[in-house]
């Protein structure tokens, strides 16, 4: 009877050891540490390393834990991905866990990803903390641009990509000297009276409170 119990205990220990393996997220490929704009979307893509000692087979199912948080909210997601390739100890593989996750609030975001385990090895013995990446999300700013820009008889005429609100213009020469500046009308079609001092290349710089500045060139003949 004692031998039977010892045998059962040994089998249980071996089974428990077999159900364990060490996995870690080597790095988070996406999202990157960069500035995103409101209403952008991001993918969550990671590089996972099999530390071992067991081989992860291509048909095994890997479970990832994702945390996406801001100052105000925290979202948890559990995602399963098929290994797709045999992973010996020290091997790495890339997995896309989320696609087009919406960034719908102006805030500082943090994305953390960990590995819970696999179907064959449900216990991940890794003591490494789940890596995180942080990035700010701000208000999207569009460039105010001029289409059909041309100069004729002392007038610079152009059509804006959108109706400006409190937009300004500057005309510069090749040296960067400001030759004229002013405020644009709140309409798409614009004309600015400008007597060019000489024929040559000039620059029109546009800027609004809602957008980033843009610079475009025009030629006076």
PDB file of C-alpha atoms in Angstrom:
ATOM      1  CA  UNK A   1       0.000   0.000   0.000  1.00  0.00           C
ATOM      2  CA  UNK A   2       2.839   2.371   0.876  1.00  0.00           C
ATOM      3  CA  UNK A   3       4.531   1.656  -2.471  1.00  0.00           C
ATOM      4  CA  UNK A   4       1.302   2.436  -4.307  1.00  0.00           C
ATOM      5  CA  UNK A   5       0.964   5.755  -2.483  1.00  0.00           C
ATOM      6  CA  UNK A   6       4.604   6.623  -3.199  1.00  0.00           C
ATOM      7  CA  UNK A   7       4.092   5.784  -6.871  1.00  0.00           C
ATOM      8  CA  UNK A   8       0.943   7.921  -7.059  1.00  0.00           C
ATOM      9  CA  UNK A   9       2.762  10.770  -5.315  1.00  0.00           C
ATOM     10  CA  UNK A  10       5.691  10.528  -7.722  1.00  0.00           C
ATOM     11  CA  UNK A  11       3.351  10.561 -10.729  1.00  0.00           C
ATOM     12  CA  UNK A  12       1.575  13.623  -9.324  1.00  0.00           C
ATOM     13  CA  UNK A  13       4.879  15.453  -8.847  1.00  0.00           C
ATOM     14  CA  UNK A  14       6.066  14.608 -12.361  1.00  0.00           C
ATOM     15  CA  UNK A  15       2.704  15.618 -13.819  1.00  0.00           C
ATOM     16  CA  UNK A  16       2.842  18.892 -11.924  1.00  0.00           C
ATOM     17  CA  UNK A  17       6.368  19.585 -13.154  1.00  0.00           C
ATOM     18  CA  UNK A  18       5.371  18.821 -16.726  1.00  0.00           C
ATOM     19  CA  UNK A  19       2.480  21.295 -16.472  1.00  0.00           C
ATOM     20  CA  UNK A  20       4.927  24.106 -15.657  1.00  0.00           C
ATOM     21  CA  UNK A  21       7.091  26.152 -17.964  1.00  0.00           C
ATOM     22  CA  UNK A  22       8.696  29.582 -17.986  1.00  0.00           C
ATOM     23  CA  UNK A  23       7.496  32.121 -20.547  1.00  0.00           C
ATOM     24  CA  UNK A  24       8.156  35.839 -20.731  1.00  0.00           C
ATOM     25  CA  UNK A  25       7.384  38.851 -22.907  1.00  0.00           C
ATOM     26  CA  UNK A  26      10.744  39.882 -24.371  1.00  0.00           C
ATOM     27  CA  UNK A  27       9.375  43.245 -25.544  1.00  0.00           C
ATOM     28  CA  UNK A  28       6.277  45.061 -26.742  1.00  0.00           C
ATOM     29  CA  UNK A  29       6.654  45.897 -30.449  1.00  0.00           C
ATOM     30  CA  UNK A  30       3.431  47.886 -30.668  1.00  0.00           C
ATOM     31  CA  UNK A  31       2.243  50.363 -29.545  1.00  0.00           C
ATOM     32  CA  UNK A  32       5.404  52.442 -29.623  1.00  0.00           C
ATOM     33  CA  UNK A  33       6.562  55.143 -27.251  1.00  0.00           C
ATOM     34  CA  UNK A  34       5.305  58.036 -29.362  1.00  0.00           C
ATOM     35  CA  UNK A  35       2.567  60.662 -29.454  1.00  0.00           C
ATOM     36  CA  UNK A  36      -0.823  59.502 -30.668  1.00  0.00           C
ATOM     37  CA  UNK A  37      -3.843  61.613 -31.548  1.00  0.00           C
ATOM     38  CA  UNK A  38      -7.382  61.304 -30.323  1.00  0.00           C
ATOM     39  CA  UNK A  39      -9.363  58.794 -32.432  1.00  0.00           C
ATOM     40  CA  UNK A  40      -6.187  57.010 -33.565  1.00  0.00           C
ATOM     41  CA  UNK A  41      -6.039  53.249 -33.076  1.00  0.00           C
ATOM     42  CA  UNK A  42      -3.169  50.944 -32.163  1.00  0.00           C
ATOM     43  CA  UNK A  43      -2.211  47.302 -32.446  1.00  0.00           C
ATOM     44  CA  UNK A  44      -0.802  45.343 -29.528  1.00  0.00           C
ATOM     45  CA  UNK A  45       2.057  43.150 -30.764  1.00  0.00           C
ATOM     46  CA  UNK A  46       4.627  41.379 -28.586  1.00  0.00           C
ATOM     47  CA  UNK A  47       7.721  39.208 -28.770  1.00  0.00           C
ATOM     48  CA  UNK A  48       7.394  36.179 -26.469  1.00  0.00           C
ATOM     49  CA  UNK A  49      10.362  34.079 -25.315  1.00  0.00           C
ATOM     50  CA  UNK A  50      10.170  30.458 -24.201  1.00  0.00           C
ATOM     51  CA  UNK A  51      12.662  30.245 -21.331  1.00  0.00           C
ATOM     52  CA  UNK A  52      12.006  26.528 -20.854  1.00  0.00           C
ATOM     53  CA  UNK A  53      12.735  23.859 -19.874  1.00  0.00           C
ATOM     54  CA  UNK A  54       9.946  22.472 -22.077  1.00  0.00           C
ATOM     55  CA  UNK A  55       9.343  22.909 -25.798  1.00  0.00           C
ATOM     56  CA  UNK A  56       6.154  24.706 -26.822  1.00  0.00           C
ATOM     57  CA  UNK A  57       4.638  22.883 -29.774  1.00  0.00           C
ATOM     58  CA  UNK A  58       3.039  24.624 -32.747  1.00  0.00           C
ATOM     59  CA  UNK A  59      -0.461  23.424 -31.840  1.00  0.00           C
ATOM     60  CA  UNK A  60      -0.277  24.627 -28.237  1.00  0.00           C
ATOM     61  CA  UNK A  61      -2.531  27.510 -27.191  1.00  0.00           C
ATOM     62  CA  UNK A  62      -0.853  30.443 -25.417  1.00  0.00           C
ATOM     63  CA  UNK A  63      -2.852  32.694 -23.081  1.00  0.00           C
ATOM     64  CA  UNK A  64      -1.841  36.362 -22.822  1.00  0.00           C
ATOM     65  CA  UNK A  65      -3.060  38.882 -20.248  1.00  0.00           C
ATOM     66  CA  UNK A  66      -3.354  42.508 -21.406  1.00  0.00           C
ATOM     67  CA  UNK A  67      -3.946  45.587 -19.261  1.00  0.00           C
ATOM     68  CA  UNK A  68      -4.709  48.927 -20.928  1.00  0.00           C
ATOM     69  CA  UNK A  69      -5.045  51.771 -18.462  1.00  0.00           C
ATOM     70  CA  UNK A  70      -5.376  55.534 -18.270  1.00  0.00           C
ATOM     71  CA  UNK A  71      -5.638  57.831 -15.273  1.00  0.00           C
ATOM     72  CA  UNK A  72      -9.390  57.190 -15.230  1.00  0.00           C
ATOM     73  CA  UNK A  73      -9.981  53.640 -16.464  1.00  0.00           C
ATOM     74  CA  UNK A  74      -8.402  50.193 -16.672  1.00  0.00           C
ATOM     75  CA  UNK A  75      -9.330  47.513 -19.209  1.00  0.00           C
ATOM     76  CA  UNK A  76      -8.281  43.865 -18.879  1.00  0.00           C
ATOM     77  CA  UNK A  77      -8.245  41.502 -21.846  1.00  0.00           C
ATOM     78  CA  UNK A  78      -7.362  37.799 -22.031  1.00  0.00           C
ATOM     79  CA  UNK A  79      -6.294  36.659 -25.494  1.00  0.00           C
ATOM     80  CA  UNK A  80      -5.452  33.148 -26.726  1.00  0.00           C
ATOM     81  CA  UNK A  81      -3.094  32.608 -29.648  1.00  0.00           C
ATOM     82  CA  UNK A  82      -1.949  29.360 -31.261  1.00  0.00           C
ATOM     83  CA  UNK A  83       1.843  29.052 -31.032  1.00  0.00           C
ATOM     84  CA  UNK A  84       2.037  28.332 -34.814  1.00  0.00           C
ATOM     85  CA  UNK A  85       5.641  27.150 -34.535  1.00  0.00           C
ATOM     86  CA  UNK A  86       7.643  24.882 -32.246  1.00  0.00           C
ATOM     87  CA  UNK A  87       9.452  26.963 -29.638  1.00  0.00           C
ATOM     88  CA  UNK A  88      12.453  25.322 -28.019  1.00  0.00           C
ATOM     89  CA  UNK A  89      13.933  26.903 -24.876  1.00  0.00           C
ATOM     90  CA  UNK A  90      15.359  30.411 -25.678  1.00  0.00           C
ATOM     91  CA  UNK A  91      13.296  30.636 -28.917  1.00  0.00           C
ATOM     92  CA  UNK A  92      11.141  33.726 -29.522  1.00  0.00           C
ATOM     93  CA  UNK A  93       8.058  34.393 -31.623  1.00  0.00           C
ATOM     94  CA  UNK A  94       5.920  37.442 -32.479  1.00  0.00           C
ATOM     95  CA  UNK A  95       2.191  37.579 -31.712  1.00  0.00           C
ATOM     96  CA  UNK A  96      -0.407  40.215 -32.578  1.00  0.00           C
ATOM     97  CA  UNK A  97      -2.862  40.284 -29.694  1.00  0.00           C
ATOM     98  CA  UNK A  98      -5.139  43.221 -30.564  1.00  0.00           C
ATOM     99  CA  UNK A  99      -5.736  45.134 -33.784  1.00  0.00           C
ATOM    100  CA  UNK A 100      -7.120  48.658 -34.144  1.00  0.00           C
ATOM    101  CA  UNK A 101      -7.727  49.261 -30.454  1.00  0.00           C
ATOM    102  CA  UNK A 102      -9.361  52.734 -30.334  1.00  0.00           C
ATOM    103  CA  UNK A 103      -7.741  55.589 -28.415  1.00  0.00           C
ATOM    104  CA  UNK A 104     -10.894  57.519 -27.626  1.00  0.00           C
ATOM    105  CA  UNK A 105      -9.833  59.721 -24.750  1.00  0.00           C
ATOM    106  CA  UNK A 106      -7.222  62.444 -24.339  1.00  0.00           C
ATOM    107  CA  UNK A 107      -5.043  60.909 -21.653  1.00  0.00           C
ATOM    108  CA  UNK A 108      -1.804  59.123 -20.783  1.00  0.00           C
ATOM    109  CA  UNK A 109      -2.075  55.446 -21.717  1.00  0.00           C
ATOM    110  CA  UNK A 110      -0.176  52.430 -20.407  1.00  0.00           C
ATOM    111  CA  UNK A 111      -0.244  48.988 -22.040  1.00  0.00           C
ATOM    112  CA  UNK A 112       1.091  45.970 -20.104  1.00  0.00           C
ATOM    113  CA  UNK A 113       1.273  42.389 -21.424  1.00  0.00           C
ATOM    114  CA  UNK A 114       2.014  39.157 -19.571  1.00  0.00           C
ATOM    115  CA  UNK A 115       1.792  35.423 -20.295  1.00  0.00           C
ATOM    116  CA  UNK A 116      -0.499  33.281 -18.138  1.00  0.00           C
ATOM    117  CA  UNK A 117       0.633  29.948 -19.621  1.00  0.00           C
ATOM    118  CA  UNK A 118      -0.339  27.515 -22.361  1.00  0.00           C
ATOM    119  CA  UNK A 119      -2.863  24.712 -22.725  1.00  0.00           C
ATOM    120  CA  UNK A 120      -0.134  22.090 -22.242  1.00  0.00           C
ATOM    121  CA  UNK A 121       1.739  24.079 -19.572  1.00  0.00           C
ATOM    122  CA  UNK A 122      -0.923  26.130 -17.777  1.00  0.00           C
ATOM    123  CA  UNK A 123       1.437  27.323 -15.029  1.00  0.00           C
ATOM    124  CA  UNK A 124       3.949  29.987 -16.056  1.00  0.00           C
ATOM    125  CA  UNK A 125       6.796  29.915 -13.537  1.00  0.00           C
ATOM    126  CA  UNK A 126       8.359  33.200 -14.702  1.00  0.00           C
ATOM    127  CA  UNK A 127       9.051  35.745 -11.964  1.00  0.00           C
ATOM    128  CA  UNK A 128       9.616  38.536 -14.501  1.00  0.00           C
ATOM    129  CA  UNK A 129       7.071  41.356 -14.246  1.00  0.00           C
ATOM    130  CA  UNK A 130       4.846  42.031 -17.242  1.00  0.00           C
ATOM    131  CA  UNK A 131       6.490  44.773 -19.347  1.00  0.00           C
ATOM    132  CA  UNK A 132       4.597  47.997 -20.025  1.00  0.00           C
ATOM    133  CA  UNK A 133       4.767  50.825 -22.536  1.00  0.00           C
ATOM    134  CA  UNK A 134       3.382  54.322 -21.910  1.00  0.00           C
ATOM    135  CA  UNK A 135       2.375  57.016 -24.384  1.00  0.00           C
ATOM    136  CA  UNK A 136       0.295  60.221 -24.457  1.00  0.00           C
ATOM    137  CA  UNK A 137      -2.824  60.720 -26.545  1.00  0.00           C
ATOM    138  CA  UNK A 138      -3.658  64.309 -27.469  1.00  0.00           C
ATOM    139  CA  UNK A 139      -6.105  66.222 -29.606  1.00  0.00           C
ATOM    140  CA  UNK A 140      -5.618  65.598 -33.299  1.00  0.00           C
ATOM    141  CA  UNK A 141      -4.259  68.617 -35.129  1.00  0.00           C
ATOM    142  CA  UNK A 142      -4.617  68.963 -38.863  1.00  0.00           C
ATOM    143  CA  UNK A 143      -2.346  71.053 -41.032  1.00  0.00           C
ATOM    144  CA  UNK A 144      -3.982  73.989 -42.766  1.00  0.00           C
ATOM    145  CA  UNK A 145      -2.828  73.723 -46.387  1.00  0.00           C
ATOM    146  CA  UNK A 146      -3.250  75.806 -49.524  1.00  0.00           C
ATOM    147  CA  UNK A 147      -4.290  74.274 -52.842  1.00  0.00           C
ATOM    148  CA  UNK A 148      -3.974  75.939 -56.271  1.00  0.00           C
ATOM    149  CA  UNK A 149      -1.443  78.415 -54.948  1.00  0.00           C
ATOM    150  CA  UNK A 150      -0.331  81.012 -57.521  1.00  0.00           C
ATOM    151  CA  UNK A 151       0.847  84.622 -57.764  1.00  0.00           C
ATOM    152  CA  UNK A 152      -0.446  87.053 -60.369  1.00  0.00           C
ATOM    153  CA  UNK A 153      -0.393  90.866 -60.670  1.00  0.00           C
ATOM    154  CA  UNK A 154       0.485  91.619 -57.054  1.00  0.00           C
ATOM    155  CA  UNK A 155      -1.906  89.059 -55.589  1.00  0.00           C
ATOM    156  CA  UNK A 156      -1.261  85.685 -54.010  1.00  0.00           C
ATOM    157  CA  UNK A 157      -4.318  83.515 -54.545  1.00  0.00           C
ATOM    158  CA  UNK A 158      -5.020  80.108 -53.049  1.00  0.00           C
ATOM    159  CA  UNK A 159      -7.752  77.798 -51.798  1.00  0.00           C
ATOM    160  CA  UNK A 160      -7.541  76.325 -48.299  1.00  0.00           C
ATOM    161  CA  UNK A 161      -8.108  72.674 -47.442  1.00  0.00           C
ATOM    162  CA  UNK A 162     -10.709  73.736 -44.857  1.00  0.00           C
ATOM    163  CA  UNK A 163     -12.418  76.892 -43.640  1.00  0.00           C
ATOM    164  CA  UNK A 164      -9.993  78.492 -41.170  1.00  0.00           C
ATOM    165  CA  UNK A 165     -10.819  79.796 -37.728  1.00  0.00           C
ATOM    166  CA  UNK A 166      -8.442  82.480 -36.439  1.00  0.00           C
ATOM    167  CA  UNK A 167      -5.794  81.492 -38.985  1.00  0.00           C
ATOM    168  CA  UNK A 168      -2.702  83.536 -39.802  1.00  0.00           C
ATOM    169  CA  UNK A 169      -0.322  83.741 -42.737  1.00  0.00           C
ATOM    170  CA  UNK A 170       3.247  84.837 -43.297  1.00  0.00           C
ATOM    171  CA  UNK A 171       5.132  85.337 -46.557  1.00  0.00           C
ATOM    172  CA  UNK A 172       8.880  84.729 -46.389  1.00  0.00           C
ATOM    173  CA  UNK A 173      11.784  85.003 -48.800  1.00  0.00           C
ATOM    174  CA  UNK A 174      14.608  82.482 -49.238  1.00  0.00           C
ATOM    175  CA  UNK A 175      16.541  83.916 -46.297  1.00  0.00           C
ATOM    176  CA  UNK A 176      13.573  83.376 -43.971  1.00  0.00           C
ATOM    177  CA  UNK A 177      12.787  87.080 -43.691  1.00  0.00           C
ATOM    178  CA  UNK A 178       9.087  87.801 -43.137  1.00  0.00           C
ATOM    179  CA  UNK A 179       7.906  90.118 -45.921  1.00  0.00           C
ATOM    180  CA  UNK A 180       4.245  90.220 -44.976  1.00  0.00           C
ATOM    181  CA  UNK A 181       1.933  88.718 -42.355  1.00  0.00           C
ATOM    182  CA  UNK A 182      -1.719  88.939 -41.448  1.00  0.00           C
ATOM    183  CA  UNK A 183      -4.976  87.171 -40.624  1.00  0.00           C
ATOM    184  CA  UNK A 184      -6.884  85.016 -43.093  1.00  0.00           C
ATOM    185  CA  UNK A 185     -10.573  85.416 -43.817  1.00  0.00           C
ATOM    186  CA  UNK A 186     -12.898  82.702 -42.508  1.00  0.00           C
ATOM    187  CA  UNK A 187     -13.439  81.203 -45.959  1.00  0.00           C
ATOM    188  CA  UNK A 188     -11.687  78.708 -48.205  1.00  0.00           C
ATOM    189  CA  UNK A 189     -10.870  81.012 -51.137  1.00  0.00           C
ATOM    190  CA  UNK A 190      -8.169  83.519 -50.211  1.00  0.00           C
ATOM    191  CA  UNK A 191      -6.278  86.341 -51.855  1.00  0.00           C
ATOM    192  CA  UNK A 192      -3.451  88.286 -50.272  1.00  0.00           C
ATOM    193  CA  UNK A 193      -2.115  91.513 -51.769  1.00  0.00           C
ATOM    194  CA  UNK A 194       1.646  91.207 -51.927  1.00  0.00           C
ATOM    195  CA  UNK A 195       4.107  93.146 -54.055  1.00  0.00           C
ATOM    196  CA  UNK A 196       7.080  90.838 -54.491  1.00  0.00           C
ATOM    197  CA  UNK A 197      10.366  92.787 -54.392  1.00  0.00           C
ATOM    198  CA  UNK A 198      11.809  90.602 -57.167  1.00  0.00           C
ATOM    199  CA  UNK A 199      11.125  87.505 -59.203  1.00  0.00           C
ATOM    200  CA  UNK A 200      12.041  84.267 -57.495  1.00  0.00           C
ATOM    201  CA  UNK A 201      11.011  81.694 -54.908  1.00  0.00           C
ATOM    202  CA  UNK A 202       8.911  82.623 -51.861  1.00  0.00           C
ATOM    203  CA  UNK A 203       7.166  80.750 -49.064  1.00  0.00           C
ATOM    204  CA  UNK A 204       3.655  80.930 -47.644  1.00  0.00           C
ATOM    205  CA  UNK A 205       3.340  79.809 -44.030  1.00  0.00           C
ATOM    206  CA  UNK A 206      -0.115  79.068 -42.597  1.00  0.00           C
ATOM    207  CA  UNK A 207      -1.040  78.485 -38.979  1.00  0.00           C
ATOM    208  CA  UNK A 208      -4.291  78.174 -37.045  1.00  0.00           C
ATOM    209  CA  UNK A 209      -5.160  77.643 -33.389  1.00  0.00           C
ATOM    210  CA  UNK A 210      -6.507  74.172 -34.212  1.00  0.00           C
ATOM    211  CA  UNK A 211      -3.649  72.899 -36.366  1.00  0.00           C
ATOM    212  CA  UNK A 212       0.059  72.565 -36.930  1.00  0.00           C
ATOM    213  CA  UNK A 213       1.827  75.172 -39.107  1.00  0.00           C
ATOM    214  CA  UNK A 214       2.430  74.348 -42.769  1.00  0.00           C
ATOM    215  CA  UNK A 215       4.798  75.937 -45.281  1.00  0.00           C
ATOM    216  CA  UNK A 216       4.395  75.909 -49.063  1.00  0.00           C
ATOM    217  CA  UNK A 217       6.425  77.538 -51.798  1.00  0.00           C
ATOM    218  CA  UNK A 218       5.358  79.677 -54.745  1.00  0.00           C
ATOM    219  CA  UNK A 219       7.225  81.323 -57.602  1.00  0.00           C
ATOM    220  CA  UNK A 220       7.004  84.920 -58.760  1.00  0.00           C
ATOM    221  CA  UNK A 221       7.923  85.365 -62.436  1.00  0.00           C
TER     222      UNK A 221
END
